[in-house]
Coordinates of N, CA and C in Angstrom, one line a residue:
X290 N 121.4 93.7 94.7 CA 120.5 93.2 93.8 C 120.9 93.6 92.4
X291 N 122.0 94.2 92.2 CA 122.2 94.6 90.8 C 122.2 93.6 89.8
X292 N 122.7 92.4 90.1 CA 122.8 91.3 89.3 C 121.4 90.8 88.7
X293 N 120.4 91.3 89.5 CA 118.9 90.9 89.3 C 118.4 92.0 88.2
X294 N 119.0 93.0 88.0 CA 118.3 94.1 87.2 C 119.6 94.5 86.2
X295 N 120.3 93.7 85.6 CA 121.4 94.0 84.8 C 120.8 94.5 83.5
X296 N 121.6 95.5 82.9 CA 121.2 96.0 81.5 C 121.6 95.0 80.5
X297 N 122.1 94.0 80.8 CA 122.7 93.0 79.8 C 121.6 92.0 79.7
X298 N 120.6 91.9 80.4 CA 119.4 91.0 80.3 C 118.9 91.0 78.8
X299 N 118.5 92.2 78.3 CA 117.9 92.2 76.9 C 118.9 91.5 76.0
X300 N 120.3 91.8 76.0 CA 121.1 91.2 75.2 C 121.2 89.7 75.3
X301 N 121.3 89.2 76.6 CA 121.3 87.8 77.0 C 120.1 87.0 76.5
X302 N 119.0 87.8 76.6 CA 117.7 87.2 76.3 C 117.6 87.1 74.6
X303 N 118.1 88.1 74.0 CA 118.1 87.8 72.6 C 119.1 86.9 72.0
X304 N 120.2 86.6 72.8 CA 121.2 85.6 72.4 C 120.6 84.2 72.7
X305 N 119.9 84.2 73.7 CA 119.3 82.7 74.1 C 118.1 82.4 72.9
X306 N 117.4 83.5 72.7 CA 116.3 83.3 71.9 C 116.7 82.8 70.4
X307 N 117.9 83.4 70.0 CA 118.3 83.0 68.7 C 119.2 81.8 68.6
X308 N 119.5 81.2 69.8 CA 120.3 80.0 69.7 C 119.4 78.8 70.3
X309 N 118.9 78.1 69.5 CA 118.0 76.9 69.9 C 118.8 75.9 70.9
X310 N 119.9 75.7 70.7 CA 120.7 74.8 71.6 C 120.8 75.3 73.0
X311 N 121.1 76.5 73.1 CA 121.2 77.3 74.5 C 119.8 77.2 75.1
X312 N 118.7 77.5 74.3 CA 117.4 77.6 74.8 C 116.9 76.3 75.3
X313 N 117.3 75.2 74.6 CA 117.0 73.8 75.1 C 117.6 73.5 76.4
X314 N 118.9 73.7 76.5 CA 119.7 73.4 77.7 C 119.0 74.3 78.9
X315 N 118.8 75.5 78.7 CA 118.2 76.4 79.9 C 116.9 75.8 80.2
X316 N 116.0 75.7 79.2 CA 114.6 75.3 79.6 C 114.5 73.8 80.2
X317 N 115.3 72.9 79.7 CA 115.3 71.6 80.3 C 115.8 71.6 81.8
X318 N 116.9 72.5 82.0 CA 117.4 72.5 83.4 C 116.3 73.1 84.3
X319 N 115.6 74.2 83.8 CA 114.6 74.8 84.5 C 113.4 73.7 84.9
X320 N 113.0 73.1 83.9 CA 112.0 72.2 84.1 C 112.4 71.0 85.0
X321 N 113.6 70.6 84.8 CA 114.1 69.5 85.8 C 114.1 70.0 87.2
X322 N 114.6 71.1 87.5 CA 114.6 71.6 88.8 C 113.1 71.8 89.5
X323 N 112.2 72.3 88.6 CA 110.9 72.3 89.0 C 110.1 71.0 89.3
X324 N 110.4 70.0 88.5 CA 109.9 68.7 88.8 C 110.6 68.1 89.9
X325 N 111.7 68.3 90.3 CA 112.4 67.7 91.4 C 111.8 68.3 92.6
X326 N 111.8 69.6 92.7 CA 111.3 70.4 93.9 C 109.8 70.1 94.2
X327 N 109.1 69.9 93.0 CA 107.6 69.7 93.1 C 107.5 68.3 93.9
X328 N 108.2 67.3 93.4 CA 108.1 66.1 94.1 C 108.6 66.1 95.6
X329 N 109.7 66.9 95.8 CA 109.9 66.9 97.3 C 108.8 67.6 98.0
X330 N 108.2 68.7 97.5 CA 107.3 69.3 98.2 C 105.9 68.5 98.4
X331 N 105.6 67.8 97.4 CA 104.4 66.9 97.6 C 104.8 65.8 98.7
X332 N 105.9 65.3 98.7 CA 106.3 64.3 99.8 C 106.1 65.1 101.2
X333 N 106.6 66.2 101.2 CA 106.6 67.1 102.6 C 105.2 67.2 102.9
X334 N 104.3 67.7 101.9 CA 103.0 67.9 102.3 C 102.2 66.7 102.7
X335 N 102.6 65.4 101.9 CA 101.8 64.2 102.3 C 102.4 63.6 103.7
X336 N 103.5 63.9 104.0 CA 104.0 63.6 105.4 C 103.2 64.4 106.4
X337 N 103.1 65.7 106.1 CA 102.5 66.7 107.1 C 101.0 66.2 107.3
X338 N 100.2 65.9 106.2 CA 99.0 65.5 106.3 C 98.8 64.1 107.0
X339 N 99.7 63.1 106.8 CA 99.6 61.9 107.4 C 99.8 62.0 108.9
X340 N 100.8 62.9 109.3 CA 101.0 63.1 110.7 C 99.9 63.8 111.4
X341 N 99.2 64.7 110.6 CA 98.1 65.3 111.1 C 97.0 64.4 111.5
X342 N 96.5 63.5 110.5 CA 95.5 62.7 110.7 C 95.8 61.6 111.7
X343 N 97.1 61.3 112.0 CA 97.4 60.3 113.0 C 97.1 60.9 114.4
X344 N 97.5 62.3 114.5 CA 97.1 63.0 115.7 C 96.6 64.2 115.6
X345 N 95.2 64.1 115.1 CA 94.7 65.5 114.7 C 94.6 66.5 115.8
X346 N 94.6 66.1 117.2 CA 94.4 67.0 118.3 C 95.7 67.9 118.4
X347 N 96.8 67.5 117.9 CA 98.1 68.3 117.9 C 98.0 69.4 116.8
X348 N 97.2 69.1 115.8 CA 97.1 70.2 114.8 C 96.1 71.2 115.3
X349 N 95.1 70.9 115.9 CA 94.0 71.9 116.3 C 94.5 73.0 117.4
X350 N 95.7 72.6 117.9 CA 96.2 73.4 119.0 C 96.7 74.8 118.4
X351 N 95.8 75.8 118.1 CA 96.2 76.8 117.4 C 96.9 77.8 118.3
X352 N 98.0 78.5 117.8 CA 98.7 79.5 118.8 C 97.8 80.7 118.8
X353 N 97.9 81.4 120.0 CA 97.2 82.6 120.2 C 98.1 83.9 120.2
X354 N 97.7 84.9 119.6 CA 98.3 86.2 119.4 C 97.5 87.3 120.0
X355 N 98.0 88.3 120.4 CA 97.3 89.3 120.9 C 97.1 90.3 119.8
X356 N 96.2 91.3 120.0 CA 95.7 92.1 118.8 C 96.7 93.3 118.8
X357 N 97.4 93.5 117.7 CA 98.4 94.6 117.5 C 97.8 95.6 116.5
X358 N 98.3 96.8 116.6 CA 98.0 97.8 115.7 C 99.3 98.4 115.2
X359 N 99.3 99.3 114.1 CA 100.6 99.8 113.6 C 101.2 100.7 114.6
X360 N 100.5 101.4 115.5 CA 101.0 102.3 116.4 C 101.7 101.6 117.6
X361 N 101.2 100.2 117.9 CA 101.8 99.5 118.9 C 103.2 98.9 118.6
X362 N 103.4 98.7 117.1 CA 104.6 98.0 116.9 C 105.9 98.8 117.4
X363 N 105.9 100.1 117.2 CA 107.1 100.8 117.6 C 107.3 100.8 119.2
X364 N 106.2 100.5 119.9 CA 106.4 100.4 121.3 C 106.6 99.1 121.9
X365 N 106.6 98.1 121.1 CA 106.9 96.8 121.6 C 108.2 96.6 122.2
X366 N 108.3 95.8 123.3 CA 109.5 95.6 124.0 C 109.4 94.1 124.6
X367 N 110.6 93.7 125.1 CA 110.7 92.2 125.6 C 109.7 92.2 126.8
X368 N 108.9 91.2 126.9 CA 108.0 91.1 128.0 C 108.7 90.7 129.3
X369 N 108.2 91.1 130.4 CA 108.6 90.8 131.7 C 108.5 89.4 132.1
X370 N 109.0 88.9 133.2 CA 108.8 87.6 133.6 C 107.4 87.3 134.0
X371 N 106.7 88.3 134.7 CA 105.4 88.0 135.0 C 104.4 88.1 133.8
X372 N 104.7 89.0 132.8 CA 104.0 88.8 131.6 C 104.1 87.5 130.9
X373 N 105.4 87.0 131.0 CA 105.6 85.7 130.3 C 104.9 84.6 130.9
X374 N 104.8 84.6 132.3 CA 104.1 83.5 133.1 C 102.6 83.6 132.8
X375 N 102.1 84.9 132.7 CA 100.7 85.0 132.3 C 100.5 84.6 131.0
X376 N 101.3 84.9 130.0 CA 101.1 84.5 128.6 C 101.2 82.9 128.5
X377 N 102.0 82.2 129.2 CA 102.1 80.8 129.2 C 100.8 80.2 129.6
X378 N 100.3 80.6 130.8 CA 99.2 80.1 131.3 C 97.9 80.2 130.4
X379 N 97.8 81.6 129.8 CA 96.8 81.9 128.9 C 96.7 80.9 127.6
X380 N 98.1 80.8 127.1 CA 98.4 79.9 125.9 C 97.9 78.7 126.3
X381 N 98.4 78.0 127.4 CA 97.9 76.6 127.8 C 96.4 76.3 127.7
X382 N 95.8 77.3 128.4 CA 94.3 77.1 128.4 C 93.6 77.3 127.1
X383 N 94.0 78.3 126.2 CA 93.4 78.5 124.8 C 93.8 77.5 124.0
X384 N 95.0 76.8 124.1 CA 95.3 75.7 123.1 C 94.5 74.5 123.5
X385 N 94.1 74.3 124.9 CA 93.5 73.1 125.2 C 91.9 73.3 125.0
X386 N 91.4 74.4 124.7 CA 90.1 74.6 124.5 C 89.5 73.9 123.2
X387 N 90.1 74.0 122.0 CA 89.4 73.0 121.0 C 89.4 71.6 121.4
X388 N 90.4 71.0 122.1 CA 90.2 69.7 122.4 C 89.2 69.4 123.4
X389 N 89.0 70.3 124.4 CA 88.0 70.1 125.2 C 86.6 70.1 124.7
X390 N 86.4 71.0 123.7 CA 85.1 71.1 123.0 C 84.9 69.9 122.3
X391 N 85.9 69.3 121.6 CA 85.7 68.0 120.8 C 85.5 66.8 121.7
X392 N 86.2 66.8 122.9 CA 86.0 65.8 123.9 C 84.7 65.8 124.4
X393 N 84.1 67.0 124.7 CA 82.7 67.2 125.2 C 81.6 66.6 124.1
X394 N 81.9 66.9 122.8 CA 81.0 66.4 121.9 C 81.1 64.9 121.8
X395 N 82.3 64.3 121.9 CA 82.6 62.9 121.9 C 81.9 62.3 123.2
X396 N 81.8 62.9 124.3 CA 81.2 62.2 125.5 C 79.8 62.3 125.2
X397 N 79.2 63.1 124.4 CA 77.8 63.3 124.3 C 77.2 62.2 123.3
X398 N 78.1 61.5 122.7 CA 77.7 60.3 121.7 C 77.1 59.4 122.6
X399 N 75.8 58.9 122.2 CA 75.2 57.7 123.1 C 75.8 56.3 122.9
X400 N 75.9 55.7 123.9 CA 76.5 54.3 123.7 C 75.4 53.3 123.8
X401 N 74.1 53.6 123.9 CA 73.1 52.7 123.9 C 72.9 52.2 122.6
X402 N 72.8 50.7 122.5 CA 72.6 50.1 121.3 C 71.3 50.4 120.5
X403 N 70.4 50.9 121.4 CA 69.1 51.3 120.7 C 69.2 52.7 120.0
X404 N 70.3 53.3 120.4 CA 70.5 54.7 119.6 C 71.7 54.8 118.6
X405 N 71.8 53.6 118.0 CA 73.1 53.5 117.1 C 73.0 54.5 116.0
X406 N 71.7 54.7 115.5 CA 71.6 55.7 114.3 C 72.2 57.2 114.9
X407 N 71.6 57.5 116.0 CA 72.0 58.9 116.6 C 73.5 58.8 116.9
X408 N 74.0 57.8 117.3 CA 75.5 57.8 117.6 C 76.3 57.9 116.3
X409 N 76.0 57.3 115.2 CA 76.6 57.4 114.0 C 76.5 58.8 113.3
X410 N 75.3 59.5 113.4 CA 75.2 60.8 113.1 C 76.0 61.9 113.8
X411 N 76.2 61.6 115.2 CA 76.9 62.6 116.0 C 78.5 62.3 115.6
X412 N 78.8 61.0 115.5 CA 80.2 60.8 115.2 C 80.6 61.4 113.8
X413 N 79.8 61.2 112.8 CA 79.9 61.8 111.5 C 80.0 63.3 111.6
X414 N 79.2 64.0 112.4 CA 79.4 65.4 112.6 C 80.6 65.7 113.3
X415 N 81.1 65.0 114.3 CA 82.3 65.2 115.0 C 83.5 65.2 114.0
X416 N 83.5 64.1 113.0 CA 84.6 63.8 112.1 C 84.5 65.2 111.2
X417 N 83.4 65.5 110.8 CA 83.2 66.8 109.7 C 83.8 67.9 110.4
X418 N 83.4 68.2 111.8 CA 84.0 69.4 112.3 C 85.5 69.3 112.5
X419 N 86.3 68.2 112.9 CA 87.6 68.0 112.9 C 88.2 68.3 111.7
X420 N 87.5 67.7 110.6 CA 88.1 67.9 109.3 C 88.2 69.3 108.7
X421 N 86.9 70.0 109.1 CA 86.8 71.5 108.7 C 87.8 72.4 109.3
X422 N 88.1 72.0 110.6 CA 89.1 72.8 111.5 C 90.6 72.6 110.9
X423 N 90.9 71.3 110.6 CA 92.2 71.0 110.1 C 92.2 71.6 108.7
X424 N 91.3 71.5 107.8 CA 91.4 72.1 106.5 C 91.6 73.5 106.6
X425 N 90.9 74.3 107.4 CA 91.1 75.8 107.7 C 92.6 76.1 108.0
X426 N 93.0 75.3 109.0 CA 94.4 75.5 109.5 C 95.4 75.3 108.4
X427 N 95.3 74.2 107.7 CA 96.1 73.9 106.6 C 96.2 74.9 105.5
X428 N 95.0 75.2 105.1 CA 94.8 76.2 104.0 C 95.5 77.7 104.5
X429 N 95.4 78.1 105.8 CA 96.0 79.2 106.2 C 97.5 79.2 106.1
X430 N 98.1 78.0 106.3 CA 99.4 77.8 106.2 C 100.0 77.5 104.9
X431 N 99.1 77.2 103.9 CA 99.6 76.7 102.6 C 100.5 77.7 101.8
X432 N 100.3 79.1 102.0 CA 101.3 79.9 101.4 C 102.7 79.9 102.1
X433 N 102.6 79.9 103.3 CA 104.0 79.7 104.0 C 104.6 78.3 103.7
X434 N 103.9 77.2 103.5 CA 104.4 76.1 103.1 C 105.1 76.2 101.6
X435 N 104.4 76.9 100.8 CA 104.7 76.9 99.4 C 106.0 77.7 99.3
X436 N 106.1 78.7 100.0 CA 107.4 79.6 100.0 C 108.6 79.0 100.7
X437 N 108.2 78.3 101.9 CA 109.2 77.7 102.6 C 110.0 76.4 102.0
X438 N 109.0 75.6 101.5 CA 109.4 74.2 101.1 C 109.4 74.1 99.5
X439 N 109.1 75.2 98.7 CA 109.0 75.0 97.3 C 109.8 76.1 96.5
X440 N 109.3 77.4 96.9 CA 109.9 78.5 96.2 C 111.4 78.8 96.6
X441 N 111.7 79.0 97.9 CA 113.0 79.2 98.2 C 114.1 78.1 97.9
X442 N 113.7 76.7 98.3 CA 114.7 75.8 97.8 C 114.8 75.8 96.3
X443 N 113.8 76.0 95.6 CA 113.8 75.9 94.2 C 114.7 77.0 93.6
X444 N 114.6 78.1 94.1 CA 115.5 79.2 93.6 C 116.9 79.0 94.0
X445 N 117.2 78.5 95.1 CA 118.6 78.1 95.4 C 119.2 77.1 94.7
X446 N 118.4 76.0 94.4 CA 118.9 74.8 93.6 C 118.9 75.2 92.1
X447 N 118.0 76.0 91.7 CA 118.0 76.5 90.2 C 119.3 77.3 89.8
X448 N 119.8 78.2 90.9 CA 121.1 78.9 90.5 C 122.2 77.8 90.5
X449 N 122.3 76.8 91.4 CA 123.3 75.8 91.4 C 123.3 75.0 90.3
X450 N 122.1 74.7 89.7 CA 122.0 73.8 88.6 C 122.3 74.6 87.2
X451 N 121.9 75.9 87.2 CA 122.3 76.6 86.1 C 123.8 76.9 86.0
X452 N 124.4 77.2 87.2 CA 125.9 77.3 87.1 C 126.6 76.1 86.7
X453 N 126.0 75.0 86.8 CA 126.7 73.6 86.4 C 126.3 73.2 85.1
X454 N 125.6 73.9 84.2 CA 125.2 73.6 82.9 C 126.4 73.2 82.1
X455 N 126.4 72.0 81.5 CA 127.5 71.6 80.6 C 126.8 70.9 79.2
X456 N 127.5 71.2 78.1 CA 127.0 70.5 77.0 C 127.1 69.0 76.9
X457 N 126.0 68.4 76.5 CA 126.2 66.9 76.3 C 126.8 66.5 75.1
X458 N 127.2 65.1 75.0 CA 127.9 64.8 73.9 C 127.1 65.0 72.6
X459 N 125.8 64.9 72.6 CA 125.1 65.3 71.5 C 125.2 66.6 71.1
X460 N 125.1 67.6 72.0 CA 125.3 69.0 71.8 C 126.8 69.3 71.3
X461 N 127.8 68.7 71.8 CA 129.1 68.8 71.5 C 129.3 68.4 70.0
X462 N 128.6 67.2 69.6 CA 128.7 66.8 68.2 C 128.1 67.8 67.3
X463 N 127.0 68.3 67.6 CA 126.2 69.3 66.9 C 126.9 70.6 66.8
X464 N 127.6 70.9 67.8 CA 128.4 72.2 67.8 C 129.7 71.9 66.9
X465 N 130.3 70.7 67.0 CA 131.4 70.5 66.1 C 131.2 70.5 64.6
X466 N 129.7 69.9 64.3 CA 129.4 69.9 62.8 C 129.1 71.4 62.5
X467 N 128.6 72.1 63.2 CA 128.4 73.6 63.0 C 129.7 74.3 62.7
X468 N 130.7 73.9 63.5 CA 132.0 74.6 63.5 C 132.6 74.2 62.2
X469 N 132.6 72.9 61.8 CA 133.2 72.4 60.6 C 132.5 73.1 59.3
X470 N 131.1 73.2 59.4 CA 130.5 73.9 58.4 C 130.9 75.2 58.2
X471 N 131.0 76.0 59.3 CA 131.4 77.3 59.2 C 132.9 77.5 58.7
X472 N 133.7 76.6 59.0 CA 135.1 76.7 58.5 C 135.1 76.4 57.0
X473 N 134.3 75.4 56.6 CA 134.2 75.1 55.2 C 133.6 76.4 54.4
X474 N 132.6 77.0 54.9 CA 132.1 78.2 54.3 C 133.0 79.5 54.3
X475 N 133.9 79.5 55.4 CA 135.0 80.4 55.5 C 136.0 80.3 54.3
X476 N 136.3 79.1 54.1 CA 137.4 78.7 53.1 C 136.8 79.0 51.7
X477 N 135.5 78.7 51.5 CA 135.0 79.0 50.3 C 134.8 80.5 50.0
X478 N 134.4 81.2 51.0 CA 134.5 82.7 50.9 C 135.8 83.4 50.6
X479 N 136.9 82.7 51.3 CA 138.3 83.3 51.0 C 138.6 83.0 49.6
X480 N 138.3 81.7 49.1 CA 138.5 81.5 47.6 C 137.7 82.5 46.7
X481 N 136.5 82.8 47.0 CA 135.9 83.6 46.2 C 136.5 85.0 46.2
X482 N 136.8 85.5 47.5 CA 137.5 86.7 47.7 C 138.9 86.8 46.8
X483 N 139.6 85.8 46.7 CA 140.8 85.8 45.9 C 140.4 86.0 44.3
X484 N 139.4 85.2 43.9 CA 139.1 85.3 42.6 C 138.4 86.8 42.3
X485 N 137.8 87.4 43.1 CA 137.3 88.7 42.8 C 138.5 89.7 43.0
X486 N 139.5 89.5 43.7 CA 140.6 90.4 43.8 C 141.3 90.3 42.5
X487 N 141.5 89.0 41.9 CA 142.2 88.8 40.7 C 141.3 89.4 39.5
X488 N 139.9 89.4 39.5 CA 139.4 89.9 38.5 C 139.5 91.5 38.6
X489 N 139.5 92.0 39.9 CA 139.6 93.5 40.1 C 140.9 94.0 39.3
X490 N 142.0 93.3 39.7 CA 143.3 93.5 39.2 C 143.3 93.5 37.7
X491 N 142.7 92.5 37.1 CA 142.7 92.4 35.6 C 142.0 93.4 35.0
X492 N 140.8 93.9 35.7 CA 140.0 95.1 35.1 C 140.9 96.2 35.1
X493 N 141.6 96.5 36.3 CA 142.4 97.6 36.4 C 143.6 97.6 35.3
X494 N 144.1 96.4 35.1 CA 145.2 96.4 34.0 C 144.6 96.8 32.7
X495 N 143.4 96.2 32.4 CA 142.6 96.4 31.1 C 142.5 98.1 30.9
X496 N 142.0 98.6 32.0 CA 141.7 100.0 32.0 C 142.9 100.8 31.8
X497 N 143.9 100.6 32.4 CA 145.3 101.2 32.3 C 145.8 101.1 30.7
X498 N 145.7 99.9 30.3 CA 146.1 99.6 28.8 C 145.2 100.4 27.9
X499 N 143.7 100.3 28.0 CA 143.1 101.1 27.2 C 143.3 102.7 27.3
X500 N 143.7 103.2 28.4 CA 143.9 104.6 28.7 C 145.2 104.8 27.9
X501 N 146.3 104.1 28.1 CA 147.6 104.3 27.4 C 147.4 104.3 25.9
X502 N 146.6 103.4 25.4 CA 146.4 103.2 23.9 C 145.7 104.5 23.3
X503 N 144.7 104.9 24.0 CA 143.9 106.2 23.7 C 144.9 107.5 23.6
X504 N 145.9 107.6 24.6 CA 146.8 108.7 24.6 C 147.7 108.7 23.4
X505 N 148.2 107.4 23.0 CA 149.0 107.4 21.9 C 148.4 107.7 20.5
X506 N 147.1 107.5 20.5 CA 146.4 108.0 19.4 C 146.0 109.4 19.3

């Protein structure tokens, strides 16, 4: 990771800050990558939520994990076949438990036309419970979604796009104008330097002539 902590960063940052054109290219590329990855992330999240609400029972099947402590991590080993069979059975039962509870609540909804108001209230309560459960599960996984589908792809694509930065025609034209301007200034400075050299030589000649005249007198 030496390239991430280079001592040249302050110099590069100062160079970028002093060059508006370079700053514009880098910032525009960064914003473009963020906007592109944001659109893809929103599409993924929208597809996930659409799939969830089409089959909410699949979402409420939460995985079960045993309770582990820091001392137990060093002692962990591959489970045996009997442990795996027991875990599979336990997982199957515990994953089916939320659905069983919701099915039980749904069966308790009265179908008597005279109890329509009670049925509407129980159905609303059931929908709210399913929504709260899915919202909690989605919120718990939001950080994982953000890292997996936004941050990591964004960093990879940002490096690729930054490596492919090129000057546009407008930037090339502006650089050419700046180069021509610098060439003209250089020529002017060279002419001024020649004039100053001539002046210096003339002053030296005058000093030498004055000194010789003083010696003769």
